[in-house]
Coordinates of C-alpha atoms in Angstrom, one line a residue:
Chain A
M198 CA 12.5 3.6 -14.7
K199 CA 9.6 5.4 -13.0
Y200 CA 10.5 4.9 -9.4
D201 CA 12.9 2.9 -7.1
T202 CA 14.2 2.7 -3.6
K203 CA 17.6 4.3 -2.8
D204 CA 19.6 5.5 0.1
F205 CA 19.6 9.3 0.4
K206 CA 22.1 11.2 2.7
L207 CA 20.4 13.5 5.1
L208 CA 22.1 16.9 4.7
K209 CA 19.8 19.1 6.8
N210 CA 17.2 18.5 9.5
E211 CA 15.9 21.6 11.0
E212 CA 12.7 22.5 12.9
I213 CA 11.3 25.5 11.0
A214 CA 8.0 25.9 13.0
K215 CA 6.5 24.2 15.9
G216 CA 6.6 20.4 15.1
I217 CA 7.5 21.1 11.4
F218 CA 10.8 19.8 10.1
D219 CA 12.8 20.8 7.0
W220 CA 14.9 18.1 5.4
T221 CA 17.4 18.2 2.6
V222 CA 18.4 14.8 1.3
E223 CA 20.9 13.9 -1.5
N224 CA 20.8 11.3 -4.2
S225 CA 22.0 11.9 -7.6
E226 CA 20.0 9.1 -9.3
L227 CA 16.4 9.7 -8.2
C228 CA 16.3 13.5 -7.5
K229 CA 16.3 14.5 -11.2
L230 CA 13.2 12.4 -11.9
A231 CA 11.0 14.4 -9.4
K232 CA 8.0 16.4 -10.8
A233 CA 5.9 19.1 -9.1
G234 CA 3.3 17.6 -6.8
Q235 CA 4.8 14.1 -6.5
F236 CA 5.8 12.5 -3.2
V237 CA 8.3 10.1 -1.7
N238 CA 7.8 7.2 0.7
I239 CA 10.3 7.1 3.5
K240 CA 11.5 4.0 5.4
V241 CA 11.5 4.6 9.2
P242 CA 13.5 2.2 11.3
S243 CA 11.4 -0.1 13.5
R244 CA 8.1 0.9 11.7
T245 CA 6.2 -1.4 9.4
L246 CA 4.9 1.3 7.1
R247 CA 6.8 4.0 5.2
R248 CA 5.8 7.6 5.6
P249 CA 4.6 9.4 2.5
I250 CA 5.9 13.0 2.3
S251 CA 5.4 15.5 -0.5
I252 CA 8.3 16.9 -2.4
C253 CA 8.8 20.6 -1.3
D254 CA 11.6 21.3 -3.8
A255 CA 14.0 19.4 -6.0
C256 CA 17.3 20.2 -7.6
E257 CA 19.7 18.1 -9.7
N258 CA 21.0 16.2 -6.6
T259 CA 18.8 17.1 -3.6
L260 CA 15.2 16.9 -2.5
R261 CA 13.7 19.2 0.1
L262 CA 11.0 17.6 2.2
V263 CA 9.0 19.5 4.8
F264 CA 6.9 17.4 7.2
Q265 CA 4.9 17.7 10.4
V266 CA 5.3 15.4 13.4
K267 CA 1.9 13.7 13.5
G268 CA 2.8 10.3 15.2
E269 CA 5.5 7.9 16.0
G270 CA 7.0 7.6 12.5
T271 CA 7.3 11.3 11.8
K272 CA 8.7 11.8 15.4
L273 CA 11.4 9.2 14.6
M274 CA 12.1 11.0 11.3
S275 CA 12.5 14.4 13.1
Q276 CA 15.2 12.8 15.3
M277 CA 17.3 11.4 12.5
P278 CA 20.8 12.8 12.5
V279 CA 22.3 14.8 9.7
G280 CA 24.8 12.6 7.9
S281 CA 22.8 9.5 8.3
Y282 CA 21.3 7.6 5.3
V283 CA 17.5 7.4 4.8
E284 CA 16.0 4.8 2.4
I285 CA 13.5 6.5 0.2
L286 CA 11.1 5.1 -2.5
A287 CA 10.7 7.9 -5.0
P288 CA 9.4 9.7 -6.9
L289 CA 5.7 8.6 -6.7
G290 CA 2.3 9.7 -7.9
N291 CA 1.1 12.1 -10.5
G292 CA 1.8 15.7 -9.8
F293 CA 0.2 19.0 -10.9
K294 CA -0.2 19.5 -14.7
L295 CA 1.4 22.9 -15.3
E296 CA 1.1 24.5 -18.8
K297 CA 3.3 27.2 -20.2
G298 CA 1.6 30.6 -20.7
K299 CA -1.0 30.1 -18.0
R300 CA -1.1 32.2 -14.8
Y301 CA -1.5 29.9 -11.8
C302 CA -2.6 30.6 -8.2
F303 CA -1.2 28.2 -5.7
V304 CA -3.4 27.8 -2.6
G305 CA -2.1 26.0 0.4
G306 CA -3.2 25.3 4.0
G307 CA -1.0 24.2 6.9
I308 CA 1.2 21.2 6.1
G309 CA -0.4 21.1 2.6
V310 CA 1.8 24.2 1.7
P311 CA 5.2 22.5 1.0
P312 CA 4.5 20.8 -2.4
L313 CA 3.3 24.2 -3.8
L314 CA 6.8 25.7 -3.7
F315 CA 8.4 23.3 -6.2
S316 CA 5.3 23.7 -8.4
A317 CA 5.2 27.5 -8.2
K318 CA 8.9 27.6 -9.2
Q319 CA 8.0 26.0 -12.5
T320 CA 5.4 28.7 -13.6
E321 CA 5.6 32.3 -14.6
N322 CA 4.4 35.0 -12.3
P323 CA 2.5 32.8 -9.9
M324 CA 0.1 34.0 -7.2
I325 CA 0.6 32.4 -3.8
I326 CA -2.0 32.2 -1.1
T327 CA -1.1 30.2 2.1
G328 CA -3.1 29.9 5.3
F329 CA -2.3 28.6 8.7
R330 CA -4.1 28.2 12.0
N331 CA -1.9 30.7 13.8
K332 CA 1.5 32.5 13.6
D333 CA 3.5 29.6 15.2
L334 CA 2.7 27.3 12.3
I335 CA 3.7 29.6 9.4
I336 CA 6.3 28.1 7.0
L337 CA 8.1 28.9 3.7
Q338 CA 7.1 32.5 3.3
D339 CA 10.6 33.7 2.4
D340 CA 10.9 30.9 -0.1
F341 CA 7.6 31.9 -1.8
K342 CA 8.6 35.6 -1.9
K343 CA 11.7 34.6 -4.0
V344 CA 9.4 32.9 -6.5
S345 CA 6.5 35.4 -6.6
D346 CA 5.8 39.1 -6.1
E347 CA 2.3 38.3 -5.0
V348 CA 2.3 36.3 -1.8
Y349 CA -0.7 36.4 0.5
L350 CA -0.7 35.0 4.0
T351 CA -3.8 34.3 6.2
T352 CA -4.2 33.0 9.7
D353 CA -7.4 31.6 11.2
D354 CA -7.0 33.6 14.4
G355 CA -5.5 36.8 12.9
S356 CA -2.2 36.4 14.7
A357 CA -0.3 37.1 11.4
G358 CA -1.2 38.3 7.9
I359 CA -4.8 38.6 6.9
H360 CA -7.4 37.4 9.5
G361 CA -9.4 34.8 7.6
F362 CA -9.3 31.9 5.3
V363 CA -7.4 31.4 2.0
T364 CA -10.7 31.3 0.2
D365 CA -11.4 34.9 1.3
V366 CA -8.3 36.1 -0.6
L367 CA -8.9 33.7 -3.5
K368 CA -12.4 35.1 -4.2
E369 CA -10.9 38.6 -4.5
H370 CA -8.2 37.7 -7.0
L371 CA -9.8 34.8 -8.9
G372 CA -10.2 37.0 -12.0
E373 CA -6.5 37.6 -12.2
V374 CA -5.5 33.9 -12.7
D375 CA -6.1 31.1 -15.3
E376 CA -6.0 28.1 -13.0
V377 CA -5.7 27.2 -9.3
C378 CA -3.6 24.4 -7.7
A379 CA -4.5 23.6 -4.1
C380 CA -3.2 21.4 -1.3
G381 CA -4.4 21.3 2.3
P382 CA -7.0 19.8 4.5
I383 CA -10.2 18.4 2.9
P384 CA -12.6 21.2 4.1
M385 CA -10.2 23.8 2.6
L386 CA -10.0 21.9 -0.7
K387 CA -13.7 21.6 -0.8
A388 CA -14.1 25.4 -0.2
V389 CA -11.5 26.2 -2.9
A390 CA -13.2 23.9 -5.4
E391 CA -16.5 25.7 -4.8
V392 CA -14.9 29.1 -5.3
C393 CA -13.3 27.9 -8.6
K394 CA -16.4 26.0 -9.9
G395 CA -17.6 27.5 -13.2
E396 CA -14.8 30.2 -13.0
V397 CA -11.4 28.6 -13.5
N398 CA -10.0 25.1 -13.6
C399 CA -8.8 23.8 -10.2
Q400 CA -6.4 20.9 -9.3
V401 CA -6.3 19.5 -5.8
S402 CA -3.6 17.4 -4.1
L403 CA -5.0 14.9 -1.6
E404 CA -3.6 13.1 1.5
E405 CA -4.6 9.6 2.6
R406 CA -3.2 6.9 4.8
M407 CA -1.1 4.7 2.5
G408 CA 0.2 1.2 2.4
C409 CA 2.6 0.4 -0.5
G410 CA 2.6 3.9 -2.1
I411 CA 2.7 2.4 -5.7
G412 CA -0.9 1.4 -6.4
A413 CA -0.7 -2.3 -5.5
C414 CA -2.4 -2.6 -2.2
L415 CA -5.5 -0.3 -2.8
V416 CA -5.4 1.1 0.7
C417 CA -5.4 4.9 -0.1
A418 CA -8.8 5.1 -1.8
C419 CA -10.5 8.2 -2.9
K420 CA -14.1 8.3 -4.2
T421 CA -13.9 10.0 -7.6
K422 CA -16.0 10.7 -10.7
T423 CA -14.4 9.1 -13.7
S424 CA -15.5 8.9 -17.4
E425 CA -17.0 5.5 -16.5
G426 CA -18.9 6.7 -13.5
E427 CA -18.0 6.7 -9.8
A428 CA -15.0 4.7 -8.7
M429 CA -12.5 4.3 -5.9
T430 CA -9.1 5.4 -7.3
Q431 CA -5.8 5.2 -5.5
V432 CA -4.4 8.5 -4.1
C433 CA -0.8 7.2 -4.5
R434 CA -1.1 6.3 -8.1
T435 CA -4.0 8.0 -9.8
G436 CA -3.4 11.0 -7.5
P437 CA -2.3 12.6 -5.3
V438 CA -3.4 15.4 -7.7
Y439 CA -6.9 15.3 -9.1
N440 CA -9.1 17.7 -11.0
A441 CA -11.1 19.4 -8.2
E442 CA -14.4 18.3 -9.8
E443 CA -13.5 14.6 -9.8
V444 CA -13.4 14.4 -6.0
F445 CA -16.2 13.5 -3.6
Y446 CA -15.1 15.6 -0.6
D447 CA -17.8 14.3 1.8
A448 CA -17.5 10.5 1.1
Chain B
M109 CA 26.3 -27.0 -5.9
M110 CA 23.8 -24.2 -5.6
P111 CA 20.8 -25.2 -3.4
D112 CA 17.6 -25.8 -5.3
L113 CA 15.0 -23.3 -4.2
S114 CA 12.2 -24.6 -6.4
V115 CA 9.2 -26.3 -4.9
N116 CA 6.4 -28.4 -6.5
L117 CA 2.8 -28.3 -5.3
C118 CA 0.2 -30.4 -7.1
G119 CA 2.5 -30.8 -10.1
V120 CA 3.0 -27.0 -10.5
N121 CA 6.6 -25.9 -10.3
F122 CA 7.5 -22.7 -8.4
N123 CA 11.0 -21.1 -9.1
N124 CA 11.3 -20.5 -5.4
P125 CA 9.0 -20.9 -2.3
L126 CA 8.1 -17.2 -2.0
I127 CA 4.6 -16.2 -3.2
A128 CA 3.3 -12.7 -3.0
A129 CA 0.2 -12.8 -0.7
S130 CA -3.1 -11.7 -2.0
G131 CA -4.0 -8.0 -1.6
T132 CA -0.4 -6.8 -1.2
F133 CA 0.7 -7.2 -4.8
G134 CA -2.2 -6.2 -7.0
F135 CA -2.0 -8.1 -10.2
G136 CA 1.8 -7.7 -10.2
R137 CA 2.2 -4.8 -12.5
E138 CA 3.5 -2.3 -9.9
F139 CA 6.2 -4.5 -8.5
C140 CA 7.4 -5.3 -12.0
E141 CA 9.0 -1.8 -11.8
F142 CA 11.4 -3.2 -9.2
Y143 CA 12.4 -6.6 -10.5
P144 CA 11.2 -9.2 -13.0
L145 CA 8.4 -11.2 -11.5
E146 CA 10.2 -14.5 -12.2
K147 CA 12.3 -13.6 -9.1
I148 CA 9.2 -14.5 -7.1
G149 CA 7.8 -18.1 -7.0
G150 CA 4.2 -17.1 -7.5
V151 CA 1.7 -14.3 -7.3
S152 CA -1.6 -14.7 -5.5
C153 CA -3.6 -11.9 -7.1
K154 CA -5.7 -9.4 -5.3
G155 CA -8.9 -11.1 -4.1
I156 CA -11.5 -11.1 -7.0
T157 CA -15.2 -11.3 -6.9
L158 CA -17.9 -12.2 -9.4
K159 CA -18.8 -8.6 -10.0
E160 CA -16.7 -5.5 -9.5
R161 CA -16.5 -4.1 -5.9
P162 CA -15.6 -0.6 -4.9
G163 CA -14.3 -1.6 -1.5
N164 CA -14.7 0.3 1.8
L165 CA -14.4 4.0 2.4
P166 CA -11.0 5.2 3.7
P167 CA -9.1 5.2 6.0
R168 CA -8.4 1.6 5.2
I169 CA -5.1 1.1 7.1
A170 CA -3.7 1.8 10.5
E171 CA -0.2 1.0 11.8
T172 CA 0.2 -1.1 14.9
E173 CA 3.3 -2.2 16.9
G174 CA 5.0 -4.6 14.5
G175 CA 2.3 -4.6 12.0
I176 CA -0.7 -3.0 10.4
L177 CA -4.5 -3.3 10.3
N178 CA -6.3 -3.1 7.0
A179 CA -9.8 -3.1 5.8
V180 CA -9.8 -2.6 2.0
G181 CA -13.0 -4.5 1.6
L182 CA -12.1 -6.5 -1.5
Q183 CA -11.9 -3.6 -4.0
N184 CA -11.4 -5.3 -7.4
P185 CA -12.6 -5.1 -11.0
G186 CA -14.4 -8.4 -11.1
V187 CA -13.4 -11.8 -12.4
D188 CA -14.2 -11.1 -16.1
H189 CA -12.1 -8.0 -16.1
F190 CA -9.2 -9.9 -14.4
I191 CA -9.4 -12.7 -17.1
K192 CA -9.6 -10.2 -19.9
N193 CA -7.1 -7.6 -18.8
D194 CA -4.6 -8.9 -16.3
L195 CA -4.2 -12.7 -16.6
D196 CA -2.4 -13.0 -19.9
W197 CA 0.1 -10.3 -18.9
L198 CA 0.7 -12.0 -15.5
K199 CA 1.0 -15.4 -17.0
A200 CA 3.7 -14.2 -19.4
Q201 CA 5.9 -13.1 -16.4
N202 CA 7.2 -16.7 -15.8
T203 CA 5.8 -17.0 -12.3
V204 CA 3.0 -19.2 -10.9
V205 CA -0.4 -17.4 -11.0
I206 CA -2.8 -18.0 -8.2
A207 CA -6.3 -16.6 -8.5
N208 CA -7.7 -15.6 -5.1
I209 CA -11.5 -15.7 -5.2
A210 CA -14.0 -14.3 -2.7
G211 CA -17.8 -14.3 -2.7
N212 CA -21.0 -13.6 -0.9
T213 CA -22.6 -16.9 -1.7
V214 CA -21.5 -20.5 -2.5
E215 CA -22.8 -19.9 -6.1
D216 CA -20.5 -16.9 -6.5
Y217 CA -17.5 -19.1 -5.6
C218 CA -18.6 -21.9 -7.9
G219 CA -19.2 -19.5 -10.8
M220 CA -15.8 -18.0 -10.5
A221 CA -14.1 -21.4 -10.1
E222 CA -15.8 -22.5 -13.3
K223 CA -14.7 -19.4 -15.3
L224 CA -11.2 -19.6 -14.0
S225 CA -10.9 -23.3 -14.8
D226 CA -11.0 -22.5 -18.5
T227 CA -8.1 -20.0 -18.2
A228 CA -4.3 -20.3 -17.7
V229 CA -4.3 -19.7 -13.9
D230 CA -2.2 -22.4 -12.1
F231 CA -4.2 -22.4 -8.8
I232 CA -7.4 -21.2 -7.4
E233 CA -7.1 -19.9 -3.8
L234 CA -10.4 -20.0 -1.9
N235 CA -10.6 -16.9 0.2
I236 CA -13.0 -17.9 3.0
S237 CA -11.2 -15.8 5.5
C238 CA -11.5 -12.1 4.6
P239 CA -12.6 -10.3 7.8
N240 CA -13.5 -7.0 6.1
V241 CA -16.6 -7.5 4.1
K242 CA -20.2 -7.5 5.4
S243 CA -21.4 -10.8 3.9
G244 CA -19.5 -13.8 2.8
G245 CA -15.8 -14.0 3.3
V246 CA -14.9 -15.2 6.7
Q247 CA -18.5 -16.5 7.5
F248 CA -17.6 -19.5 5.3
G249 CA -14.3 -20.0 7.1
T250 CA -15.1 -20.3 10.8
S251 CA -16.9 -23.6 11.2
C252 CA -15.9 -27.1 10.0
E253 CA -19.3 -27.6 8.4
S254 CA -19.2 -24.5 6.3
V255 CA -15.6 -24.9 5.3
G256 CA -16.4 -28.5 4.3
S257 CA -19.5 -27.7 2.3
I258 CA -18.0 -24.8 0.4
T259 CA -14.8 -26.7 -0.4
S260 CA -16.6 -29.7 -1.7
E261 CA -19.1 -27.5 -3.7
V262 CA -16.3 -25.5 -5.3
K263 CA -14.2 -28.6 -6.0
K264 CA -17.1 -29.9 -8.2
H265 CA -16.7 -26.8 -10.5
C266 CA -12.9 -26.5 -10.3
K267 CA -10.5 -28.1 -12.7
K268 CA -7.5 -26.4 -11.2
P269 CA -5.6 -27.3 -8.0
L270 CA -7.6 -25.8 -5.1
M271 CA -5.8 -23.9 -2.3
V272 CA -8.1 -23.1 0.7
K273 CA -7.0 -20.1 2.7
L274 CA -7.8 -20.4 6.4
S275 CA -8.8 -17.8 9.0
P276 CA -6.9 -17.7 12.3
N277 CA -10.0 -16.3 14.0
V278 CA -11.3 -19.7 15.0
T279 CA -11.3 -22.0 18.0
D280 CA -9.4 -24.9 16.6
I281 CA -7.7 -24.4 13.2
S282 CA -6.6 -28.1 12.9
E283 CA -10.2 -29.2 12.8
I284 CA -11.0 -26.6 10.1
A285 CA -8.0 -27.8 8.1
K286 CA -9.0 -31.4 8.4
S287 CA -12.5 -30.5 7.2
A288 CA -11.0 -28.7 4.1
E289 CA -8.7 -31.7 3.4
Y290 CA -11.5 -34.2 3.7
S291 CA -13.7 -32.1 1.4
G292 CA -11.1 -32.0 -1.4
A293 CA -8.7 -29.1 -0.8
D294 CA -5.4 -29.8 -2.5
V295 CA -3.4 -27.3 -0.5
I296 CA -4.0 -25.2 2.7
S297 CA -2.8 -21.6 2.8
M298 CA -2.6 -20.0 6.1
I299 CA -3.0 -17.7 7.9
N300 CA -5.2 -14.8 6.8
T301 CA -5.2 -11.7 9.0
L302 CA -6.3 -11.6 12.7
T303 CA -9.2 -9.3 13.4
G304 CA -8.1 -6.2 15.3
M305 CA -9.0 -2.6 16.1
R306 CA -7.3 0.7 16.8
I307 CA -8.9 3.9 18.3
D308 CA -7.8 7.5 17.9
I309 CA -7.9 8.7 21.5
N310 CA -8.5 12.3 20.5
S311 CA -11.5 11.8 18.2
K312 CA -12.7 8.6 19.9
R313 CA -13.1 7.2 16.4
P314 CA -11.7 3.9 15.2
I315 CA -8.7 4.7 12.9
I316 CA -10.2 2.4 10.2
R317 CA -13.5 3.4 8.7
N318 CA -14.7 -0.2 8.9
N319 CA -14.1 0.0 12.7
T320 CA -12.2 -3.3 12.7
G321 CA -9.6 -4.6 10.3
G322 CA -7.3 -7.5 9.6
M323 CA -3.9 -7.5 11.5
S324 CA -0.8 -8.6 9.7
G325 CA 3.0 -8.0 9.9
P326 CA 5.8 -9.3 12.1
A327 CA 3.7 -9.2 15.3
V328 CA 1.5 -12.0 14.1
F329 CA 4.4 -14.2 13.0
P330 CA 4.6 -16.5 16.1
V331 CA 0.8 -17.1 15.9
A332 CA 1.2 -18.1 12.3
V333 CA 4.1 -20.4 13.1
R334 CA 2.1 -22.1 15.8
M335 CA -0.9 -22.6 13.7
V336 CA 1.1 -24.0 10.7
W337 CA 2.8 -26.4 13.0
Q338 CA -0.6 -27.6 14.4
V339 CA -2.1 -28.0 11.0
Y340 CA 1.1 -29.8 9.7
N341 CA 0.5 -32.4 12.4
A342 CA -3.2 -32.7 11.5
V343 CA -3.3 -33.0 7.7
K344 CA -1.3 -34.7 4.8
I345 CA -1.8 -32.0 2.1
P346 CA 0.9 -29.3 1.7
I347 CA 0.7 -26.0 3.5
V348 CA 1.6 -22.6 2.2
G349 CA 2.6 -20.7 5.3
M350 CA 2.2 -17.0 5.8
G351 CA 1.7 -14.4 8.5
G352 CA 4.4 -11.8 9.3
I353 CA 7.3 -13.3 7.4
S354 CA 9.7 -10.4 6.9
K355 CA 13.3 -11.9 6.8
W356 CA 14.9 -15.1 5.6
Q357 CA 15.2 -16.4 9.1
D358 CA 11.4 -16.2 9.4
A359 CA 11.1 -18.1 6.1
V360 CA 13.2 -20.9 7.4
E361 CA 11.3 -21.0 10.7
M362 CA 7.9 -21.2 8.8
L363 CA 9.2 -24.0 6.6
M364 CA 10.5 -25.9 9.7
A365 CA 7.0 -25.5 11.3
G366 CA 5.6 -27.5 8.3
A367 CA 5.1 -25.1 5.4
S368 CA 6.0 -26.4 1.9
A369 CA 5.9 -22.9 0.4
L370 CA 5.4 -19.4 1.7
Q371 CA 3.5 -16.2 1.1
I372 CA 4.7 -12.8 2.1
G373 CA 2.7 -9.6 2.1
T374 CA 3.0 -6.8 4.6
V375 CA 6.8 -6.7 4.4
L376 CA 6.5 -5.6 0.8
F377 CA 5.2 -2.2 2.0
N378 CA 8.3 -1.7 4.0
D379 CA 10.7 -3.2 1.4
P380 CA 9.5 -4.0 -2.1
Y381 CA 12.7 -6.0 -2.6
A382 CA 12.0 -8.3 0.4
P383 CA 11.3 -11.4 -1.7
V384 CA 14.6 -11.1 -3.5
K385 CA 16.5 -10.6 -0.2
I386 CA 14.7 -13.5 1.6
N387 CA 15.5 -15.9 -1.3
E388 CA 19.2 -14.9 -1.1
G389 CA 19.2 -15.5 2.6
L390 CA 17.4 -18.8 2.2
S391 CA 19.9 -19.9 -0.4
R392 CA 22.9 -19.1 1.8
F393 CA 21.3 -20.9 4.8
M394 CA 20.8 -24.0 2.7
E395 CA 24.3 -23.9 1.3
E396 CA 25.9 -23.5 4.8
N397 CA 23.8 -26.4 6.1
N398 CA 24.2 -28.7 3.2
I399 CA 20.5 -28.6 2.4
N400 CA 19.7 -29.4 -1.2
S401 CA 16.0 -28.8 -1.4
I402 CA 13.3 -26.8 0.4
K403 CA 11.4 -30.0 1.2
E404 CA 14.2 -31.1 3.5
I405 CA 13.4 -28.1 5.7
T406 CA 9.6 -28.6 5.7
G407 CA 8.4 -29.9 9.1
S408 CA 12.0 -30.4 10.3
V409 CA 11.3 -28.8 13.7
I410 CA 12.3 -31.1 16.6
P411 CA 9.6 -30.5 19.2
W412 CA 10.4 -30.9 22.9

């Protein structure tokens, strides 16, 4: 079995920053299958589409999911009571490829930061660079500090941490790592990919509006370079993680 | 006695009346992770074209109240790739295989019908109702003349039963259906999506990159029931009803309106197990009402 739908018990639902919610859900069958960088597809009562959310952390029996309220569906999710059951299709997609012996730098922006926690936990001595628009949107810093001794924080407006972008920090420290894994908005991913080009390998995790979440409906397309030329690939099944050089960021 | 869910269209036997609608089920491989495909009566494969198509740029989907808009733009690997790489596998799953074909020209459709006639597909579904491509697609499906001429042309090249899939974006769907029937259609499938649009009020941009998209899901169900009922009263060939079916009660309703079999699509995104659950509900309903076969339900509505 690769994926399935199951009921998960909501154990925790807490607002950890403005409009950003932190869920812990429990299911002994599907949690142990989760890999770094994968996502889940959550059924929301009264909505036609499920909501795809990245896996922030996974243990034997629990998943941690951190999401931002963006519209009706995520708003309803933020209001679900602890103790209720949520139907989740999981785990989906291809995550980050992490090799032993390599030093990784995890670069995240905004709501792209959560999947990097689970990924960073699986590597040795990772470097973490996360960036946010301002201090009110900062998340998961204490969690990252438990995983790494080298955690950099940037804000676009300088209201916390380093005033600037994640790429400013990445440029300074690129020589200290073997590979970069990034997740965040497209302009950030494009900038990170440019910094890494010709220097170190870079993997990027993308976001796209999805239908089925399993590769059948072809809705979440990403224009990519493949061995056979240019092609539309599915973010939910080929991705969400791609090699940074495969992706057309301006399509 | 357990009710018999099987249906027969043009001599082809379906295990049950539920067929996965084109574009929502790929070529079946992904859903095979959830249940064996023999649980579903048939699969209408993703719309295929003569040559490979990359489809539209994203975003290709937007949610609406009770449904979705999509504009995938017929991304597919082309008919030869389908025949070489997907058909044998799908055919081995003990379900009816319907090849959904779309083209830019009449010659495209005829060429594909010819190629597919020499394969193991059970039906060919003529997609003349895709609203999301620049040329072809729905332009063939919106007048009686064009529906008639493409149906009769394709029929000349087609050795398989021909299902013609109708667009709801027309003035009088019964006239279109009659034209398809007169020109040789063996089955009508209906309805394709209704053209719609959503705008992001902050960016002033349409949510879908194609600007407009095809609307589907529970919100279109009453429109689909009405149109199936109108067409049932206008033609003699069987109708495969679709449009927003998401629970077993909807399936019964669509059959009562005049459908002989059903297609389901959008609900699969919400619940991939929907076909299995709908079949269970349908079976229970038939048992409780002493109905022995699906065809007893077809067209059984008692209009006022």
